[in-house]
CSV table of C-alpha atoms and ligand atoms in Angstrom, one decimal:
chain,number,residue,atom,x,y,z
A,1,MET,CA,40.5,17.4,100.6
A,2,ILE,CA,43.2,16.0,98.5
A,3,ARG,CA,46.6,15.9,100.2
A,4,GLY,CA,50.1,15.9,98.6
A,5,ILE,CA,51.9,12.4,98.9
A,6,LYS,CA,54.1,11.6,101.8
A,7,GLY,CA,57.6,12.4,101.2
A,8,VAL,CA,56.9,14.7,98.2
A,9,LYS,CA,57.0,18.3,99.3
A,10,ASP,CA,55.7,21.5,97.9
A,11,ILE,CA,58.1,24.3,97.6
A,12,PRO,CA,56.3,27.5,98.9
A,13,PRO,CA,57.0,30.8,97.6
A,14,ASP,CA,58.7,32.1,100.6
A,15,GLN,CA,61.3,29.3,100.2
A,16,MET,CA,62.0,30.0,96.6
A,17,SER,CA,64.6,32.6,97.1
A,18,LYS,CA,66.7,30.0,98.8
A,19,TRP,CA,66.4,27.6,95.9
A,20,LEU,CA,67.1,30.1,93.5
A,21,VAL,CA,70.3,31.0,95.2
A,22,ILE,CA,71.5,27.3,95.1
A,23,GLU,CA,70.2,26.8,91.8
A,24,SER,CA,72.1,29.9,90.1
A,25,ALA,CA,75.3,29.0,92.3
A,26,ALA,CA,75.2,25.5,90.7
A,27,ARG,CA,74.8,26.8,87.2
A,28,ASN,CA,77.4,29.4,87.6
A,29,LEU,CA,80.1,27.2,89.0
A,30,ALA,CA,79.2,24.1,86.6
A,31,GLN,CA,79.7,26.5,83.7
A,32,ARG,CA,82.7,28.1,85.0
A,33,TYR,CA,84.3,24.6,85.2
A,34,GLY,CA,83.3,24.2,81.5
A,35,PHE,CA,80.0,21.9,82.1
A,36,ARG,CA,77.0,22.5,79.8
A,37,GLU,CA,73.5,22.1,80.8
A,38,ILE,CA,71.5,19.0,79.6
A,39,ARG,CA,67.9,18.2,80.4
A,40,ILE,CA,66.9,14.4,80.3
A,41,PRO,CA,63.4,12.8,80.7
A,42,ILE,CA,61.9,12.4,84.3
A,43,PHE,CA,61.0,8.8,83.2
A,44,GLU,CA,62.9,6.2,81.2
A,45,SER,CA,62.5,2.4,80.6
A,46,THR,CA,62.9,0.5,83.9
A,47,GLU,CA,65.7,-1.6,82.1
A,48,LEU,CA,67.8,1.4,81.7
A,49,TYR,CA,68.1,1.8,85.7
A,50,VAL,CA,68.2,-1.9,86.4
A,51,ARG,CA,71.3,-2.1,84.2
A,52,SER,CA,73.0,0.8,85.4
A,53,ILE,CA,72.4,0.9,89.2
A,54,GLY,CA,72.4,-2.8,89.5
A,55,GLY,CA,69.4,-5.5,90.4
A,56,ALA,CA,70.9,-6.0,93.9
A,57,THR,CA,70.8,-2.4,95.1
A,58,ASP,CA,68.4,-1.0,97.5
A,59,ILE,CA,67.5,1.5,94.8
A,60,VAL,CA,66.3,-1.0,92.3
A,61,GLU,CA,65.1,-3.8,94.7
A,62,LYS,CA,62.9,-1.5,96.9
A,63,GLU,CA,63.0,2.2,95.9
A,64,MET,CA,62.0,2.8,92.3
A,65,TYR,CA,58.6,4.1,91.2
A,66,THR,CA,57.9,1.5,88.3
A,67,PHE,CA,54.6,1.4,86.6
A,68,PRO,CA,53.4,-0.3,83.2
A,69,ASP,CA,53.1,2.1,80.2
A,70,ARG,CA,49.8,1.5,78.3
A,71,ASP,CA,51.5,-0.9,75.9
A,72,GLY,CA,52.6,-3.0,78.9
A,73,SER,CA,56.5,-1.9,78.8
A,74,SER,CA,57.6,-1.1,82.1
A,75,LEU,CA,58.7,2.6,82.8
A,76,THR,CA,60.4,4.0,85.9
A,77,LEU,CA,60.5,7.5,87.3
A,78,ARG,CA,64.1,8.4,87.4
A,79,PRO,CA,65.9,7.7,90.7
A,80,GLU,CA,69.1,9.4,89.9
A,81,GLY,CA,70.6,11.3,86.8
A,82,THR,CA,73.6,9.4,85.7
A,83,ALA,CA,71.8,6.5,83.9
A,84,GLY,CA,69.7,9.0,81.8
A,85,VAL,CA,72.8,11.3,81.0
A,86,VAL,CA,74.9,8.2,79.8
A,87,ARG,CA,71.8,6.8,77.6
A,88,ALA,CA,71.3,10.3,76.1
A,89,PHE,CA,75.1,10.7,75.7
A,90,ILE,CA,75.2,7.4,73.5
A,91,GLU,CA,72.0,7.8,71.5
A,92,LEU,CA,72.6,11.5,70.8
A,93,GLY,CA,76.1,10.6,69.5
A,94,LEU,CA,77.6,13.5,72.1
A,95,ALA,CA,81.0,11.8,71.8
A,96,GLN,CA,81.3,13.4,68.3
A,97,SER,CA,80.8,16.8,69.9
A,98,PHE,CA,83.8,18.2,71.6
A,99,THR,CA,81.6,20.8,73.5
A,100,SER,CA,79.0,18.3,75.0
A,101,ARG,CA,81.4,16.0,77.0
A,102,LYS,CA,81.1,17.9,80.3
A,103,LEU,CA,77.3,17.9,81.4
A,104,PHE,CA,75.2,19.1,84.2
A,105,TYR,CA,71.9,18.6,85.5
A,106,ILE,CA,69.4,20.2,87.9
A,107,GLY,CA,66.1,18.4,88.5
A,108,PRO,CA,63.7,16.0,90.5
A,109,MET,CA,64.4,12.5,91.2
A,110,PHE,CA,62.2,9.9,92.7
A,111,ARG,CA,63.0,7.2,95.3
A,112,HIS,CA,60.6,5.3,97.4
A,113,GLU,CA,62.6,5.5,100.9
A,114,ARG,CA,61.0,6.1,104.4
A,115,PRO,CA,60.7,9.7,104.6
A,116,GLN,CA,62.5,11.6,107.3
A,117,ALA,CA,64.2,14.9,107.8
A,118,GLY,CA,66.4,15.4,104.6
A,119,ARG,CA,65.0,12.3,103.0
A,120,PHE,CA,62.2,12.7,100.5
A,121,ARG,CA,60.4,10.5,97.9
A,122,GLN,CA,60.7,13.3,95.6
A,123,PHE,CA,63.9,15.2,95.8
A,124,HIS,CA,66.2,17.4,93.5
A,125,GLN,CA,69.7,16.9,92.6
A,126,PHE,CA,72.4,19.1,90.9
A,127,GLY,CA,74.7,16.7,89.2
A,128,VAL,CA,77.7,16.8,86.8
A,129,GLU,CA,79.3,14.3,84.4
A,130,ALA,CA,82.6,14.6,83.1
A,131,ILE,CA,82.6,12.0,80.0
A,132,THR,CA,85.5,10.5,77.8
A,133,THR,CA,88.6,11.0,80.2
A,134,THR,CA,90.4,8.4,82.3
A,135,SER,CA,92.6,11.4,83.8
A,136,PRO,CA,92.8,11.5,87.5
A,137,LEU,CA,92.8,15.2,87.1
A,138,ALA,CA,89.1,14.9,86.0
A,139,ASP,CA,88.3,13.1,89.3
A,140,ALA,CA,89.8,15.9,91.2
A,141,GLU,CA,88.2,18.6,88.8
A,142,VAL,CA,84.9,17.3,89.6
A,143,ILE,CA,85.6,16.9,93.4
A,144,ALA,CA,86.9,20.4,93.5
A,145,LEU,CA,83.7,21.7,91.8
A,146,LEU,CA,81.6,19.8,94.4
A,147,TRP,CA,83.8,21.5,97.3
A,148,ARG,CA,83.7,24.9,95.6
A,149,PHE,CA,79.9,24.7,95.3
A,150,PHE,CA,79.5,24.0,99.2
A,151,SER,CA,82.0,26.5,100.1
A,152,THR,CA,80.5,29.2,98.1
A,153,LEU,CA,77.3,28.5,99.9
A,154,GLN,CA,79.0,28.7,103.3
A,155,LEU,CA,77.6,25.4,104.3
A,156,PRO,CA,79.1,24.5,107.8
A,157,GLY,CA,80.9,21.5,108.9
A,158,LEU,CA,81.9,19.6,105.6
A,159,SER,CA,83.7,16.6,105.4
A,160,LEU,CA,84.9,14.8,102.2
A,161,GLU,CA,85.6,11.2,102.3
A,162,LEU,CA,87.2,9.2,99.6
A,163,ASN,CA,87.8,5.6,98.6
A,164,SER,CA,89.0,3.7,95.6
A,165,LEU,CA,87.0,0.6,94.5
A,166,GLY,CA,89.6,-0.3,91.9
A,167,GLN,CA,88.8,-1.5,88.4
A,168,ALA,CA,86.4,-4.4,87.9
A,169,SER,CA,89.5,-6.8,87.6
A,170,ASP,CA,90.6,-5.8,91.0
A,171,ARG,CA,87.4,-6.7,92.8
A,172,PRO,CA,86.9,-10.6,92.5
A,173,GLN,CA,89.9,-11.3,94.6
A,174,TYR,CA,88.8,-8.5,97.2
A,175,LYS,CA,85.1,-9.9,97.3
A,176,THR,CA,86.5,-13.4,97.9
A,177,ALA,CA,88.7,-12.1,100.9
A,178,LEU,CA,85.7,-10.1,102.3
A,179,VAL,CA,83.1,-12.9,102.0
A,180,THR,CA,85.7,-15.3,103.9
A,181,PHE,CA,86.2,-12.6,106.4
A,182,LEU,CA,82.3,-12.1,106.8
A,183,GLN,CA,81.8,-15.8,107.1
A,184,GLU,CA,84.0,-16.0,110.0
A,185,VAL,CA,83.0,-13.1,112.0
A,186,LYS,CA,81.6,-14.0,115.3
A,187,THR,CA,79.0,-11.1,115.7
A,188,PRO,CA,75.8,-11.9,114.0
A,189,LEU,CA,75.2,-9.7,111.0
A,190,CYS,CA,71.7,-8.3,110.5
A,191,ASP,CA,69.3,-9.9,108.0
A,192,ASN,CA,69.9,-7.6,105.2
A,193,CYS,CA,73.7,-8.0,105.4
A,194,VAL,CA,73.7,-11.8,105.5
A,195,ARG,CA,71.5,-11.6,102.3
A,196,ARG,CA,74.1,-9.3,101.0
A,197,MET,CA,76.9,-11.5,101.6
A,198,THR,CA,76.0,-13.3,98.5
A,199,SER,CA,74.2,-10.6,96.4
A,200,ASN,CA,76.4,-7.7,97.0
A,201,PRO,CA,79.1,-8.2,99.6
A,202,LEU,CA,80.7,-4.9,99.6
A,203,ARG,CA,77.5,-3.1,100.7
A,204,VAL,CA,78.0,-4.9,104.2
A,205,LEU,CA,80.6,-2.5,104.6
A,206,ASP,CA,78.3,0.5,104.9
A,207,CYS,CA,75.6,-0.9,106.8
A,208,LYS,CA,74.6,1.5,109.6
A,209,VAL,CA,73.5,-1.2,112.1
A,210,PRO,CA,76.0,-1.0,115.0
A,211,SER,CA,76.6,-4.8,115.3
A,212,CYS,CA,77.4,-5.0,111.6
A,213,ARG,CA,79.8,-1.9,112.0
A,214,ALA,CA,81.4,-3.5,115.0
A,215,ALA,CA,81.7,-7.1,113.1
A,216,THR,CA,83.2,-5.5,109.9
A,217,GLN,CA,85.7,-3.2,111.9
A,218,ASP,CA,88.7,-5.3,110.9
A,219,ALA,CA,87.4,-6.4,107.3
A,220,PRO,CA,90.0,-6.4,104.7
A,221,LYS,CA,90.4,-3.0,103.0
A,222,ILE,CA,89.9,-2.6,99.2
A,223,LEU,CA,92.8,-0.1,98.9
A,224,ASP,CA,95.1,-3.2,99.8
A,225,TYR,CA,93.8,-5.1,96.7
A,226,LEU,CA,94.1,-2.5,94.0
A,227,SER,CA,96.2,-3.1,91.0
A,228,SER,CA,99.2,-0.9,90.6
A,229,GLU,CA,97.3,0.9,87.7
A,230,SER,CA,94.4,1.7,90.2
A,231,ARG,CA,96.6,2.6,93.0
A,232,ASN,CA,98.5,5.1,90.7
A,233,HIS,CA,95.3,6.6,89.7
A,234,PHE,CA,94.1,7.0,93.2
A,235,ASP,CA,97.3,8.5,94.3
A,236,GLN,CA,97.1,11.1,91.5
A,237,VAL,CA,93.8,12.1,92.7
A,238,LEU,CA,94.9,12.7,96.2
A,239,THR,CA,98.1,14.6,95.1
A,240,ALA,CA,95.9,16.9,92.9
A,241,LEU,CA,93.5,17.5,95.8
A,242,GLN,CA,96.5,18.1,98.1
A,243,SER,CA,97.7,20.8,95.6
A,244,LEU,CA,94.2,22.3,95.4
A,245,GLY,CA,93.9,22.6,99.3
A,246,ILE,CA,90.8,20.3,99.3
A,247,PRO,CA,90.9,18.5,102.6
A,248,TYR,CA,89.8,14.8,102.6
A,249,VAL,CA,89.8,11.6,104.8
A,250,LEU,CA,90.1,8.2,103.4
A,251,ASN,CA,87.2,6.1,104.1
A,252,PRO,CA,87.6,2.2,103.3
A,253,ARG,CA,83.8,1.8,104.1
A,254,LEU,CA,82.7,4.2,101.3
A,255,VAL,CA,81.4,1.6,98.8
A,256,ARG,CA,78.3,3.7,97.5
A,257,GLY,CA,74.8,2.2,96.7
A,258,LEU,CA,75.0,2.0,93.0
A,259,ASP,CA,76.7,-0.8,91.2
A,260,TYR,CA,78.1,1.3,88.3
A,261,TYR,CA,81.2,2.8,90.2
A,262,CYS,CA,84.7,1.9,89.9
A,263,MET,CA,88.1,3.6,91.0
A,264,THR,CA,87.6,6.8,92.9
A,265,THR,CA,84.6,7.4,95.0
A,266,PHE,CA,83.7,10.2,97.3
A,267,GLU,CA,81.0,11.7,99.5
A,268,VAL,CA,80.6,15.0,101.3
A,269,SER,CA,78.7,15.0,104.6
A,270,CYS,CA,77.4,18.1,106.3
A,271,SER,CA,77.6,18.1,110.2
A,272,ALA,CA,74.6,20.7,110.2
A,273,LEU,CA,72.4,17.9,109.0
A,274,GLY,CA,70.9,15.1,111.3
A,275,ALA,CA,71.1,11.3,110.3
A,276,GLN,CA,70.8,12.0,106.6
A,277,ASN,CA,74.1,14.1,106.3
A,278,ALA,CA,75.4,12.9,102.9
A,279,ILE,CA,75.0,16.1,101.0
A,280,GLY,CA,76.7,15.1,97.8
A,281,ALA,CA,78.4,12.1,96.5
A,282,GLY,CA,79.9,10.3,93.2
A,283,GLY,CA,82.6,8.6,91.7
A,284,ARG,CA,83.9,7.2,88.4
A,285,TYR,CA,82.0,4.8,86.5
A,286,ASP,CA,84.2,3.7,83.4
A,287,GLY,CA,82.2,0.5,82.6
A,288,LEU,CA,78.7,2.0,82.2
A,289,PHE,CA,78.6,2.9,78.9
A,290,GLU,CA,79.6,-0.6,77.5
A,291,ALA,CA,76.8,-1.8,80.1
A,292,LEU,CA,74.2,0.3,78.2
A,293,GLY,CA,75.4,-0.7,74.7
A,294,GLY,CA,77.8,2.0,74.0
A,295,LYS,CA,81.4,2.2,73.1
A,296,PRO,CA,83.8,1.8,76.3
A,297,THR,CA,83.9,5.4,77.4
A,298,PRO,CA,85.3,6.6,80.8
A,299,ALA,CA,83.4,9.0,83.0
A,300,VAL,CA,83.3,10.7,86.4
A,301,GLY,CA,80.7,12.7,88.1
A,302,PHE,CA,78.5,13.6,91.3
A,303,ALA,CA,75.3,14.6,92.5
A,304,VAL,CA,74.2,17.0,95.2
A,305,GLY,CA,70.8,16.4,97.3
A,306,LEU,CA,69.5,20.1,96.9
A,307,GLU,CA,66.8,19.8,99.9
A,308,ARG,CA,69.9,19.1,102.1
A,309,VAL,CA,71.8,22.0,100.9
A,310,ILE,CA,68.7,24.1,101.6
A,311,LEU,CA,68.4,22.7,105.1
A,312,ALA,CA,72.2,23.7,105.8
A,313,LEU,CA,72.3,26.9,103.9
A,314,PRO,CA,72.9,30.1,106.2
A,315,ASP,CA,70.3,32.6,106.2
A,316,THR,CA,72.8,35.4,105.6
A,317,LEU,CA,73.0,34.0,101.9
A,318,ILE,CA,69.3,34.8,101.2
A,319,PRO,CA,69.2,38.0,99.0
A,320,PRO,CA,66.8,40.8,100.2
A,321,PRO,CA,63.6,40.8,98.1
A,322,GLU,CA,63.9,43.1,95.0
A,323,PRO,CA,62.6,46.6,95.6
A,324,TRP,CA,59.3,47.4,94.2
A,325,VAL,CA,56.4,50.0,94.3
A,326,PHE,CA,53.0,49.6,95.4
A,327,ILE,CA,50.2,51.7,93.2
A,328,ALA,CA,47.4,52.7,95.5
A,329,ALA,CA,44.9,54.0,92.9
A,330,PHE,CA,41.4,55.1,93.9
A,331,GLY,CA,38.6,57.2,92.5
A,332,GLU,CA,37.4,57.1,89.0
A,333,LYS,CA,40.4,59.0,87.3
A,334,GLY,CA,43.0,57.6,90.0
A,335,THR,CA,42.2,53.9,89.1
A,336,GLN,CA,42.4,54.6,85.4
A,337,GLU,CA,45.6,56.2,85.8
A,338,GLY,CA,46.8,53.6,88.1
A,339,VAL,CA,46.2,50.8,85.4
A,340,ARG,CA,48.2,52.9,83.0
A,341,VAL,CA,51.0,53.6,85.5
A,342,LEU,CA,51.4,50.0,86.5
A,343,GLU,CA,51.8,48.8,83.1
A,344,SER,CA,54.2,51.7,82.0
A,345,LEU,CA,56.2,50.9,85.1
A,346,ARG,CA,56.6,47.2,84.2
A,347,LYS,CA,57.4,47.9,80.7
A,348,ASN,CA,60.3,49.8,81.9
A,349,GLN,CA,61.9,47.3,84.2
A,350,ILE,CA,60.1,48.4,87.5
A,351,GLN,CA,58.7,46.0,89.7
A,352,ALA,CA,55.0,47.2,90.5
A,353,ASP,CA,51.9,45.8,92.0
A,354,THR,CA,48.6,46.7,93.6
A,355,ASP,CA,45.4,45.0,95.3
A,356,TYR,CA,42.3,45.1,93.3
A,357,ASN,CA,40.4,44.1,96.4
A,358,ALA,CA,41.0,47.4,98.1
A,359,SER,CA,39.2,50.5,96.9
A,360,SER,CA,40.0,53.1,99.6
A,361,LEU,CA,43.3,54.8,100.4
A,362,LYS,CA,43.1,53.4,104.0
A,363,ASN,CA,42.8,49.7,102.5
A,364,LEU,CA,45.4,50.3,100.1
A,365,LEU,CA,47.9,51.3,102.3
A,366,ARG,CA,47.2,48.4,104.7
A,367,ALA,CA,47.6,46.2,101.6
A,368,ALA,CA,50.7,47.9,100.9
A,369,ASP,CA,52.0,47.1,104.4
A,370,ARG,CA,50.9,43.6,104.6
A,371,LEU,CA,52.9,43.0,101.1
A,372,GLY,CA,55.8,44.6,102.5
A,373,ALA,CA,56.0,47.2,99.8
A,374,PRO,CA,59.0,49.7,100.5
A,375,PHE,CA,57.2,52.5,98.5
A,376,THR,CA,53.6,53.3,97.6
A,377,LEU,CA,52.6,55.6,94.7
A,378,ILE,CA,49.3,57.3,95.7
A,379,LEU,CA,47.0,58.3,92.8
A,380,GLY,CA,43.6,59.7,93.6
A,381,ASP,CA,41.5,61.8,91.6
A,382,ASP,CA,42.8,65.0,93.0
A,383,GLU,CA,46.3,64.0,92.2
A,384,VAL,CA,45.6,63.0,88.6
A,385,SER,CA,43.7,66.2,87.9
A,386,ALA,CA,46.8,68.0,88.8
A,387,ASN,CA,48.9,65.8,86.7
A,388,GLN,CA,50.8,64.5,90.1
A,389,ALA,CA,51.2,61.7,92.2
A,390,ILE,CA,52.4,61.2,95.8
A,391,LEU,CA,55.3,58.9,96.6
A,392,ARG,CA,55.2,57.4,100.2
A,393,ASN,CA,58.2,55.7,101.8
A,394,MET,CA,56.5,52.9,103.8
A,395,GLN,CA,59.1,52.8,106.4
A,396,THR,CA,59.6,56.5,107.2
A,397,LYS,CA,56.3,57.5,106.3
A,398,GLU,CA,57.8,60.5,104.4
A,399,GLN,CA,55.9,61.6,101.1
A,400,GLU,CA,56.8,63.7,98.2
A,401,THR,CA,54.8,65.1,95.5
A,402,LEU,CA,55.7,64.0,91.9
A,403,SER,CA,54.8,65.1,88.5
A,404,LEU,CA,53.2,62.2,86.6
A,405,VAL,CA,55.9,62.6,83.9
A,406,SER,CA,58.7,62.1,86.2
A,407,ILE,CA,57.4,58.9,88.1
A,408,GLN,CA,59.5,56.8,86.0
A,409,HIS,CA,62.7,58.6,86.5
A,410,THR,CA,62.1,59.3,90.5
A,411,LEU,CA,61.2,55.7,91.2
A,412,THR,CA,64.2,54.3,89.3
A,413,SER,CA,66.6,56.3,91.4
A,414,ARG,CA,64.6,55.7,94.8
A,415,LEU,CA,64.5,51.9,94.4
A,416,ALA,CA,68.0,51.6,93.3
A,417,ILE,CA,68.9,53.8,96.5
A,418,SER,CA,66.8,51.4,98.8
A,419,GLN,CA,68.7,48.2,97.6
B,1,LIG,P1,73.4,9.2,95.4
B,1,LIG,O1,74.5,8.9,96.3
B,1,LIG,O2,72.3,8.1,95.3
B,1,LIG,O3,74.3,9.2,94.0
B,1,LIG,O4,72.8,10.6,95.6
B,1,LIG,C1,73.4,11.8,95.5
B,1,LIG,C2,72.7,12.7,96.5
B,1,LIG,O5,71.4,12.9,96.6
B,1,LIG,C3,72.9,12.3,98.0
B,1,LIG,O6,74.3,12.4,98.6
B,1,LIG,C4,71.9,12.9,98.8
B,1,LIG,O7,72.3,14.1,99.1
B,1,LIG,C5,70.8,13.1,97.6
B,1,LIG,N1,69.8,12.2,97.8
B,1,LIG,C6,69.7,10.9,97.7
B,1,LIG,N2,68.5,10.3,98.0
B,1,LIG,C7,67.8,11.4,98.6
B,1,LIG,C8,66.6,11.4,99.1
B,1,LIG,N3,65.8,10.4,99.2
B,1,LIG,N4,66.1,12.6,99.5
B,1,LIG,C9,67.0,13.6,99.6
B,1,LIG,N5,68.2,13.5,99.1
B,1,LIG,C10,68.4,12.5,98.5
B,1,LIG,C11,73.7,9.3,92.7
B,1,LIG,O8,72.6,9.6,92.6
B,1,LIG,C12,74.6,9.3,91.7
B,1,LIG,N6,73.9,9.5,90.4
B,1,LIG,C13,75.8,10.4,91.7
B,1,LIG,C14,76.7,10.3,90.6
B,1,LIG,C15,76.7,11.0,89.4
B,1,LIG,N7,77.7,9.4,90.4
B,1,LIG,C16,78.4,9.8,89.3
B,1,LIG,N8,77.8,10.8,88.7
């Protein structure tokens, strides 16, 4: 037997209703905020992700699914969506189109991480990217959309954390101060952080190892190194969030695991989840377009981990199944009529099904029960000869005789009532 891959999950049919609830909430809300859907490829050139996410990040160093194409060029399964959206935006010339500057996507991403609850190797993101504006109101707008998405889905225990990484020009001075501080700390840092001190010192701040956290307790804070322009931008984001009534906490350790960020960064966590409690995150990435060969173009966005949303989704939000009717047709004439009735109901928007493995009324009723049918339409030879059918309410066991011509009409009203 061939098994599925570790950390790569099937979504069985009985979980699909949850997925449809969150995907339709994502689509509806994104559209309400003016975003239009884009579908980008699942794999791209490796170079795209290395240049976007950064060579010294965990994603690029350890987590990408990279493989040679038949011509020897290197391809990678997308570990995230922002890089692909920016590549497409530049390549398709979407800057020329006023209506294609606010984009959203839903789809699978791939990272070779150690699988655990809420962490997978294939997972799904809903992401949005608001491109071409430097306005801090755009930062607040995407954060508001993120917050509205989670509140619409009634996720419990949400917390929004914010930080600003400043502009690229604010960072060298801060990095020097941080590295000087790290070189002097007494508590030993983990091997990873010792390595990062030279390759990517900001990442030391969000190391989860307790001794590293203790050692960096009094580390210099990036907010103290922002230029007045960066500080002003951040203050305007905070003011807008306050006026929208969106609660936040400042977290100077929030440096994010992708190198393209500048200015505002944010993350939402959900207390209903375990260790992997980051449910959505994002920020501004004004330098990425140039890094990928485009014109300087400001942008801000986020991505949500949909598996984590599923884990935190309250059961009350799952809609009841659509009402439908089971056709219990048996005998020669009954079976023939059953085929016709099934097709005619479906043609007229009524959900209907049967079980071709059952041929006696007893077995057909048992199949209807197992499938959870609210109604069964019984069609035997006797009924068909009299131009009739029997409609059985599977819950109350009540039965009524209908004329064949009135089936459509009666079922439309019965199924609507049972909703
Ligand atoms: P990210 O923080 O790497 O950001 O991922 C966003 C979200 O994806 C996380 O908060 C988490 O919910 C989910 N996620 C990440 N890795 C996994 C995994 N292995 N298993 C399950 N869920 C996971 C980005 O991807 C950026 N592209 C976000 C962004 C868009 N920034 C600007 N625009």
